[in-house]
Short mmCIF file of C-alpha atoms and ligand atoms in Angstrom, two decimals:
data_model
loop_
_atom_site.label_atom_id
_atom_site.label_comp_id
_atom_site.label_asym_id
_atom_site.label_seq_id
_atom_site.Cartn_x
_atom_site.Cartn_y
_atom_site.Cartn_z
CA UNK A 107 0.00 0.00 0.00
CA UNK A 108 1.21 3.50 -0.71
CA UNK A 109 1.99 5.67 2.27
CA UNK A 110 -0.17 8.58 1.20
CA UNK A 111 -2.86 9.77 3.59
CA UNK A 112 -6.16 9.77 1.76
CA UNK A 113 -7.74 12.60 3.74
CA UNK A 114 -5.03 14.81 2.23
CA UNK A 115 -5.06 13.19 -1.19
CA UNK A 116 -8.82 13.69 -1.49
CA UNK A 117 -9.06 17.07 0.19
CA UNK A 118 -10.96 19.28 -2.26
CA UNK A 119 -8.92 22.14 -3.69
CA UNK A 120 -11.78 23.89 -5.47
CA UNK A 121 -15.17 25.13 -4.29
CA UNK A 122 -16.97 22.79 -6.67
CA UNK A 123 -15.33 19.71 -5.12
CA UNK A 124 -16.67 20.36 -1.63
CA UNK A 125 -19.69 18.19 -0.84
CA UNK A 126 -22.64 19.51 1.19
CA UNK A 127 -22.52 22.94 2.91
CA UNK A 128 -24.10 24.36 -0.28
CA UNK A 129 -25.26 27.70 1.13
CA UNK A 130 -21.91 28.36 2.78
CA UNK A 131 -19.98 27.55 -0.39
CA UNK A 132 -22.19 29.82 -2.50
CA UNK A 133 -21.67 32.82 -0.23
CA UNK A 134 -18.01 32.24 0.49
CA UNK A 135 -17.25 31.75 -3.20
CA UNK A 136 -18.97 35.03 -4.10
CA UNK A 137 -17.05 36.90 -1.40
CA UNK A 138 -13.77 35.31 -2.48
CA UNK A 139 -14.38 36.26 -6.10
CA UNK A 140 -14.91 39.87 -5.06
CA UNK A 141 -11.34 39.72 -3.65
CA UNK A 142 -12.50 41.33 -0.45
CA UNK A 143 -13.36 38.89 2.29
CA UNK A 144 -14.50 39.77 5.82
CA UNK A 145 -13.24 37.88 8.86
CA UNK A 146 -14.90 34.48 8.99
CA UNK A 147 -16.00 32.34 11.89
CA UNK A 148 -16.45 28.72 10.82
CA UNK A 149 -18.33 26.72 13.44
CA UNK A 150 -19.30 23.07 13.34
CA UNK A 151 -18.43 19.43 13.93
CA UNK A 152 -15.13 17.75 13.04
CA UNK A 153 -14.43 16.66 9.50
CA UNK A 154 -17.09 18.71 7.76
CA UNK A 155 -14.89 21.02 5.69
CA UNK A 156 -13.86 24.03 7.81
CA UNK A 157 -10.09 23.80 7.32
CA UNK A 158 -10.63 22.63 3.76
CA UNK A 159 -12.67 25.69 2.90
CA UNK A 160 -10.10 28.05 4.45
CA UNK A 161 -7.44 26.51 2.19
CA UNK A 162 -9.63 26.81 -0.89
CA UNK A 163 -10.22 30.49 -0.13
CA UNK A 164 -6.53 31.32 0.06
CA UNK A 165 -5.68 29.26 -3.03
CA UNK A 166 -8.39 31.12 -4.97
CA UNK A 167 -7.34 34.51 -3.64
CA UNK A 168 -3.58 34.25 -4.01
CA UNK A 169 -3.17 31.51 -6.65
CA UNK A 170 0.47 30.38 -6.77
CA UNK A 171 1.50 32.84 -4.01
CA UNK A 172 -0.90 31.37 -1.46
CA UNK A 173 1.73 29.94 0.86
CA UNK A 174 3.41 33.31 1.38
CA UNK A 175 0.13 34.97 2.20
CA UNK A 176 -1.33 32.39 4.52
CA UNK A 177 -0.57 31.58 8.13
CA UNK A 178 -2.14 28.65 9.91
CA UNK A 179 -2.12 28.55 13.70
CA UNK A 180 -3.67 26.14 16.12
CA UNK A 181 -4.88 27.86 19.25
CA UNK A 182 -4.58 24.75 21.39
CA UNK A 183 -0.98 24.08 20.27
CA UNK A 184 0.32 27.58 20.64
CA UNK A 185 0.38 27.63 24.42
CA UNK A 186 -1.24 30.93 25.09
CA UNK A 187 -2.30 34.02 23.30
CA UNK A 188 1.15 35.61 23.63
CA UNK A 189 2.63 33.22 21.07
CA UNK A 190 -0.35 33.73 18.76
CA UNK A 191 0.14 37.50 18.93
CA UNK A 192 3.87 37.25 18.23
CA UNK A 193 3.33 35.04 15.22
CA UNK A 194 0.55 37.26 13.89
CA UNK A 195 2.73 40.33 14.37
CA UNK A 196 5.66 38.84 12.49
CA UNK A 197 3.46 37.62 9.69
CA UNK A 198 1.46 40.83 9.35
CA UNK A 199 4.52 43.05 9.32
CA UNK A 200 5.30 42.47 5.66
CA UNK A 201 2.95 43.39 2.83
CA UNK A 202 0.97 40.75 1.01
CA UNK A 203 2.35 39.48 -2.29
CA UNK A 204 0.29 40.05 -5.42
CA UNK A 205 -2.85 42.06 -6.06
CA UNK A 206 -4.87 41.23 -2.94
CA UNK A 207 -4.16 43.90 -0.31
CA UNK A 208 -4.30 41.59 2.73
CA UNK A 209 -3.01 38.29 4.06
CA UNK A 210 -5.07 35.55 5.65
CA UNK A 211 -4.59 33.98 9.07
CA UNK A 212 -6.38 30.75 9.90
CA UNK A 213 -6.77 30.12 13.61
CA UNK A 214 -7.86 26.56 14.22
CA UNK A 215 -9.56 25.53 17.48
CA UNK A 216 -10.05 29.15 18.49
CA UNK A 217 -12.55 27.92 21.08
CA UNK A 218 -9.60 26.47 23.02
CA UNK A 219 -8.68 30.04 24.01
CA UNK A 220 -9.90 31.34 27.37
CA UNK A 221 -12.22 34.38 27.28
CA UNK A 222 -9.28 36.56 28.40
CA UNK A 223 -7.12 35.23 25.57
CA UNK A 224 -9.99 35.88 23.21
CA UNK A 225 -10.09 39.52 24.32
CA UNK A 226 -6.41 39.75 23.44
CA UNK A 227 -7.12 38.08 20.11
CA UNK A 228 -9.85 40.59 19.43
CA UNK A 229 -7.38 43.47 19.91
CA UNK A 230 -4.92 41.74 17.62
CA UNK A 231 -7.63 41.40 14.99
CA UNK A 232 -8.36 45.11 15.29
CA UNK A 233 -4.71 46.15 15.13
CA UNK A 234 -4.09 44.26 11.92
CA UNK A 235 -7.47 44.61 10.26
CA UNK A 236 -6.03 46.74 7.44
CA UNK A 237 -3.59 44.03 6.38
CA UNK A 238 -5.02 40.76 7.63
CA UNK A 239 -8.21 38.76 7.45
CA UNK A 240 -8.84 36.12 10.08
CA UNK A 241 -10.63 32.84 9.60
CA UNK A 242 -11.45 31.29 12.97
CA UNK A 243 -12.48 27.67 13.22
CA UNK A 244 -14.40 26.32 16.22
CA UNK A 245 -16.63 23.41 17.15
CA UNK A 246 -19.00 25.56 19.18
CA UNK A 247 -19.72 29.19 18.38
CA UNK A 248 -21.12 29.62 21.91
CA UNK A 249 -17.56 29.45 23.21
CA UNK A 250 -16.53 32.52 21.25
CA UNK A 251 -16.93 35.90 22.98
CA UNK A 252 -19.46 38.31 21.48
CA UNK A 253 -16.96 41.01 20.43
CA UNK A 254 -15.23 38.47 18.20
CA UNK A 255 -18.47 37.02 16.87
CA UNK A 256 -19.68 40.47 15.93
CA UNK A 257 -16.51 41.13 13.93
CA UNK A 258 -16.85 37.95 11.90
CA UNK A 259 -19.29 36.55 9.40
CA UNK A 260 -20.45 33.33 11.02
CA UNK A 261 -21.02 30.13 9.04
CA UNK A 262 -22.41 27.02 10.69
CA UNK A 263 -21.13 23.83 9.10
CA UNK A 264 -23.43 20.83 9.30
CA UNK A 265 -22.75 17.15 9.73
CA UNK A 266 -22.52 15.72 6.23
CA UNK A 267 -25.54 13.89 4.86
CA UNK A 268 -25.49 10.42 3.40
CA UNK A 269 -25.66 11.65 -0.18
CA UNK A 270 -22.63 13.88 0.45
CA UNK A 271 -20.58 11.15 2.09
CA UNK A 272 -21.63 8.84 -0.73
CA UNK A 273 -20.16 11.22 -3.31
CA UNK A 274 -16.83 11.17 -1.51
CA UNK A 275 -16.89 7.37 -1.20
CA UNK A 276 -17.61 6.93 -4.92
CA UNK A 277 -14.85 9.28 -5.92
CA UNK A 278 -12.32 7.37 -3.81
CA UNK A 279 -13.57 3.99 -5.05
CA UNK A 280 -13.12 5.14 -8.64
CA UNK A 281 -9.66 6.61 -8.15
CA UNK A 282 -8.33 3.75 -6.04
CA UNK A 283 -10.04 0.92 -7.96
CA UNK A 284 -12.06 -0.32 -5.00
CA UNK A 285 -15.36 -2.12 -5.15
CA UNK A 286 -17.73 -0.76 -2.53
CA UNK A 287 -21.29 -2.10 -2.57
CA UNK A 288 -24.37 -0.32 -1.26
CA UNK A 289 -24.25 -2.13 2.12
CA UNK A 290 -20.70 -0.95 2.61
CA UNK A 291 -21.70 2.61 1.80
CA UNK A 292 -24.33 2.36 4.54
CA UNK A 293 -21.78 0.91 6.96
CA UNK A 294 -19.22 3.60 6.15
CA UNK A 295 -21.79 6.31 6.63
CA UNK A 296 -22.97 4.83 9.95
CA UNK A 297 -19.41 4.39 11.14
CA UNK A 298 -18.38 7.90 10.26
CA UNK A 299 -21.41 9.73 11.67
CA UNK A 300 -21.23 12.49 9.09
CA UNK A 301 -17.54 13.14 9.74
CA UNK A 302 -15.85 12.99 6.36
CA UNK A 303 -12.36 12.63 7.77
CA UNK A 304 -13.42 9.60 9.76
CA UNK A 305 -15.13 8.14 6.69
CA UNK A 306 -12.03 8.52 4.51
CA UNK A 307 -9.79 7.03 7.21
CA UNK A 308 -12.17 4.14 7.55
CA UNK A 309 -12.07 3.49 3.80
CA UNK A 310 -8.29 3.65 3.79
CA UNK A 311 -7.85 1.21 6.66
CA UNK A 312 -10.40 -1.17 5.17
CA UNK A 313 -8.81 -0.94 1.72
CA UNK A 314 -5.45 -1.81 3.20
CA UNK A 315 -6.90 -5.25 3.90
CA UNK A 316 -8.74 -5.75 0.62
CA UNK A 317 -9.87 -3.67 -2.38
CA UNK A 318 -13.17 -5.55 -2.26
CA UNK A 319 -14.78 -3.70 0.55
CA UNK A 320 -17.76 -5.28 2.28
CA UNK A 321 -19.68 -4.39 5.39
CA UNK A 322 -18.15 -7.20 7.51
CA UNK A 323 -14.70 -5.89 6.80
CA UNK A 324 -15.80 -2.43 7.84
CA UNK A 325 -17.30 -3.76 11.08
CA UNK A 326 -14.02 -5.51 11.87
CA UNK A 327 -12.09 -2.29 11.44
CA UNK A 328 -14.64 -0.32 13.45
CA UNK A 329 -14.64 -2.73 16.38
CA UNK A 330 -10.87 -3.00 16.57
CA UNK A 331 -10.55 0.75 16.85
CA UNK A 332 -13.10 1.14 19.61
CA UNK A 333 -11.74 1.69 23.09
CA UNK A 334 -12.21 -1.40 25.24
CA UNK A 335 -11.99 0.59 28.43
CA UNK A 336 -15.06 2.64 27.65
CA UNK A 337 -17.00 -0.53 27.07
CA UNK A 338 -15.92 -1.84 30.46
CA UNK A 339 -17.08 1.37 32.17
CA UNK A 340 -20.47 1.13 30.49
CA UNK A 341 -20.85 -2.60 31.11
CA UNK A 342 -20.27 -2.13 34.83
CA UNK A 343 -22.72 0.76 34.91
CA UNK A 344 -25.46 -1.07 33.04
CA UNK A 345 -25.04 -4.12 35.25
CA UNK A 346 -25.67 -1.87 38.25
CA UNK A 347 -22.15 -1.69 39.65
CA UNK A 348 -21.63 2.04 40.09
CA UNK A 349 -18.55 1.63 42.26
CA UNK A 350 -16.57 -0.44 39.75
CA UNK A 351 -17.68 1.73 36.88
CA UNK A 352 -16.52 4.85 38.69
CA UNK A 353 -13.15 3.28 39.56
CA UNK A 354 -12.56 2.30 35.97
CA UNK A 355 -13.52 5.80 34.82
CA UNK A 356 -11.06 7.38 37.20
CA UNK A 357 -8.44 4.91 36.06
CA UNK A 358 -8.90 5.79 32.39
CA UNK A 359 -8.90 9.52 33.08
CA UNK A 360 -5.84 9.54 35.29
CA UNK A 361 -3.62 6.70 34.13
CA UNK A 362 -4.29 7.10 30.44
CA UNK A 363 -4.82 10.85 30.72
CA UNK A 364 -7.74 10.91 28.32
CA UNK A 365 -9.70 14.15 28.46
CA UNK A 366 -13.33 14.30 29.56
CA UNK A 367 -14.31 15.47 26.10
CA UNK A 368 -12.64 12.47 24.46
CA UNK A 369 -14.23 10.05 26.90
CA UNK A 370 -17.64 11.50 26.24
CA UNK A 371 -17.13 11.11 22.49
CA UNK A 372 -16.10 7.49 22.96
CA UNK A 373 -19.14 6.86 25.18
CA UNK A 374 -21.43 8.44 22.61
CA UNK A 375 -20.07 6.07 19.99
CA UNK A 376 -20.14 3.01 22.23
CA UNK A 377 -23.81 3.43 23.13
CA UNK A 378 -24.78 2.14 19.70
CA UNK A 379 -22.92 -1.11 20.34
CA UNK A 380 -24.59 -1.77 23.68
CA UNK A 381 -26.96 -4.74 23.99
CA UNK A 382 -29.98 -2.60 24.93
CA UNK A 383 -33.24 -1.52 23.32
CA UNK A 384 -33.11 1.25 20.69
CA UNK A 385 -35.32 3.50 22.86
CA UNK A 386 -32.81 3.25 25.67
CA UNK A 387 -29.97 4.07 23.30
CA UNK A 388 -31.77 7.23 22.32
CA UNK A 389 -32.26 8.17 25.96
CA UNK A 390 -28.64 7.50 26.83
CA UNK A 391 -27.48 9.44 23.80
CA UNK A 392 -29.53 12.40 24.91
CA UNK A 393 -28.01 12.22 28.42
CA UNK A 394 -24.55 11.97 26.94
CA UNK A 395 -25.20 15.05 24.84
CA UNK A 396 -26.20 17.03 27.92
CA UNK A 397 -23.05 15.93 29.71
CA UNK A 398 -20.91 16.87 26.75
CA UNK A 399 -22.44 20.32 26.70
CA UNK A 400 -21.73 20.83 30.40
CA UNK A 401 -18.12 19.69 30.06
CA UNK A 402 -17.57 21.89 27.03
CA UNK A 403 -19.05 24.81 28.94
CA UNK A 404 -16.50 24.25 31.69
CA UNK A 405 -18.02 21.98 34.33
CA UNK A 406 -15.73 19.52 36.08
CA UNK A 407 -15.48 16.51 33.71
CA UNK A 408 -15.09 13.88 36.42
CA UNK A 409 -18.19 15.03 38.28
CA UNK A 410 -20.18 15.25 35.06
CA UNK A 411 -19.06 11.82 33.87
CA UNK A 412 -19.87 10.26 37.24
CA UNK A 413 -23.33 11.71 37.02
CA UNK A 414 -23.62 10.29 33.52
CA UNK A 415 -22.64 6.77 34.59
CA UNK A 416 -25.09 7.08 37.46
CA UNK A 417 -27.83 7.57 34.90
CA UNK A 418 -26.54 4.51 33.02
CA UNK A 419 -26.84 2.53 36.26
CA UNK A 420 -30.44 3.70 36.66
CA UNK A 421 -31.17 2.90 33.02
CA UNK A 422 -29.64 -0.56 33.49
CA UNK A 423 -31.85 -1.23 36.52
CA UNK A 424 -34.94 -0.09 34.66
CA UNK A 425 -34.34 -2.21 31.57
N1 LIG B 1010 -17.50 19.07 2.84
C1 LIG B 1010 -16.49 18.26 2.44
N2 LIG B 1010 -16.38 17.89 1.14
C2 LIG B 1010 -15.40 17.04 0.74
N3 LIG B 1010 -14.46 16.54 1.57
C3 LIG B 1010 -14.52 16.87 2.87
C4 LIG B 1010 -15.53 17.76 3.36
N4 LIG B 1010 -15.36 17.92 4.68
C5 LIG B 1010 -14.28 17.19 5.00
N5 LIG B 1010 -13.76 16.56 3.92
C6 LIG B 1010 -12.62 15.62 3.93
O1 LIG B 1010 -12.26 15.38 5.29
C7 LIG B 1010 -10.95 15.86 5.58
C8 LIG B 1010 -11.02 16.70 6.85
O2 LIG B 1010 -11.78 17.87 6.63
P1 LIG B 1010 -11.43 19.27 7.29
O3 LIG B 1010 -9.99 19.31 7.65
O4 LIG B 1010 -11.91 20.34 6.40
O5 LIG B 1010 -12.31 19.17 8.61
P2 LIG B 1010 -12.64 20.30 9.68
O6 LIG B 1010 -14.07 20.69 9.50
O7 LIG B 1010 -11.62 21.37 9.62
O8 LIG B 1010 -12.53 19.45 11.03
P3 LIG B 1010 -11.89 19.83 12.47
O9 LIG B 1010 -12.98 20.51 13.25
O10 LIG B 1010 -11.57 18.48 13.06
O11 LIG B 1010 -10.68 20.68 12.23
C9 LIG B 1010 -10.52 16.67 4.37
O12 LIG B 1010 -9.17 16.44 4.07
C10 LIG B 1010 -11.38 16.15 3.25
O13 LIG B 1010 -10.72 15.09 2.62
MG1 LIG B 1011 -9.93 21.72 10.82
#
């Protein structure tokens, strides 16, 4: 197998290659063609095209000079707003190359910044507004302070629909000479939950076993990548053993240093593999969503997760 990563190989480089997000693409393309973009705030779930669209914008704006006029920063990597400001300052100091009178800065995971850091970011945006446009990418727009929101044009990216994911799957199948039947398309869509990155990774790992992709193969890949520990936590909870479930949870969080947000995502996914009635799955999913919201909003993850497993215990008793 070649060593290429398919999410990069199949990342769209033109507006017309992006699937879904039709309204966003229409408006962003028109603004880009006018060569005068505002600041953008891209909000939405993982793997739905936010970073991809930012890249398309700069490639369209600057053509072959795009690399010189584009700076990509990740707020959660940059250890504090001070570093972000330094990098922005250095980048913004020199004039843009070519006919577009500004440069573009993409700030990924801007919602990882504290409100204070966001205030500093807002001042940076103001200071360089003559020479720089910012594109901020976040999962939740509610975590962005109002003064930043009001300076940006907000676009809400949606989870990709089956027909969109299907387009991507067919394109990959054609290019890579894979056979993917309709059942496998369903399985890939289910397994990826509207996250295109996850879907492409799933195709690539399945294709590394065989070019004849079938739904059993996909299930094998899906189950081998699912965290055993999460299953153990949920099994204890559903069998009524709160104490053991809580111990295991603490173990996973401390020893393996997995964040509350990652645990909640894994739980969300695992619910669909639990041996319980569909109605109960829906109920547990709803609970999990509430917990995720609280953790994202800043509540203590361990307390929130304990309360979640307590509701799994109650659900297990009632089943
Ligand atoms: N709307 C889309 N159309 C076509 N391909 C897509 C789309 N969204 C995502 N992809 C594919 O998934 C990969 C990841 O997408 P992208 O980096 O744009 O996600 P993102 O929205 O920025 O996610 P994150 O919030 O995790 O940063 C891309 O390389 C591309 O191959
Ligand atoms: Mg991204």
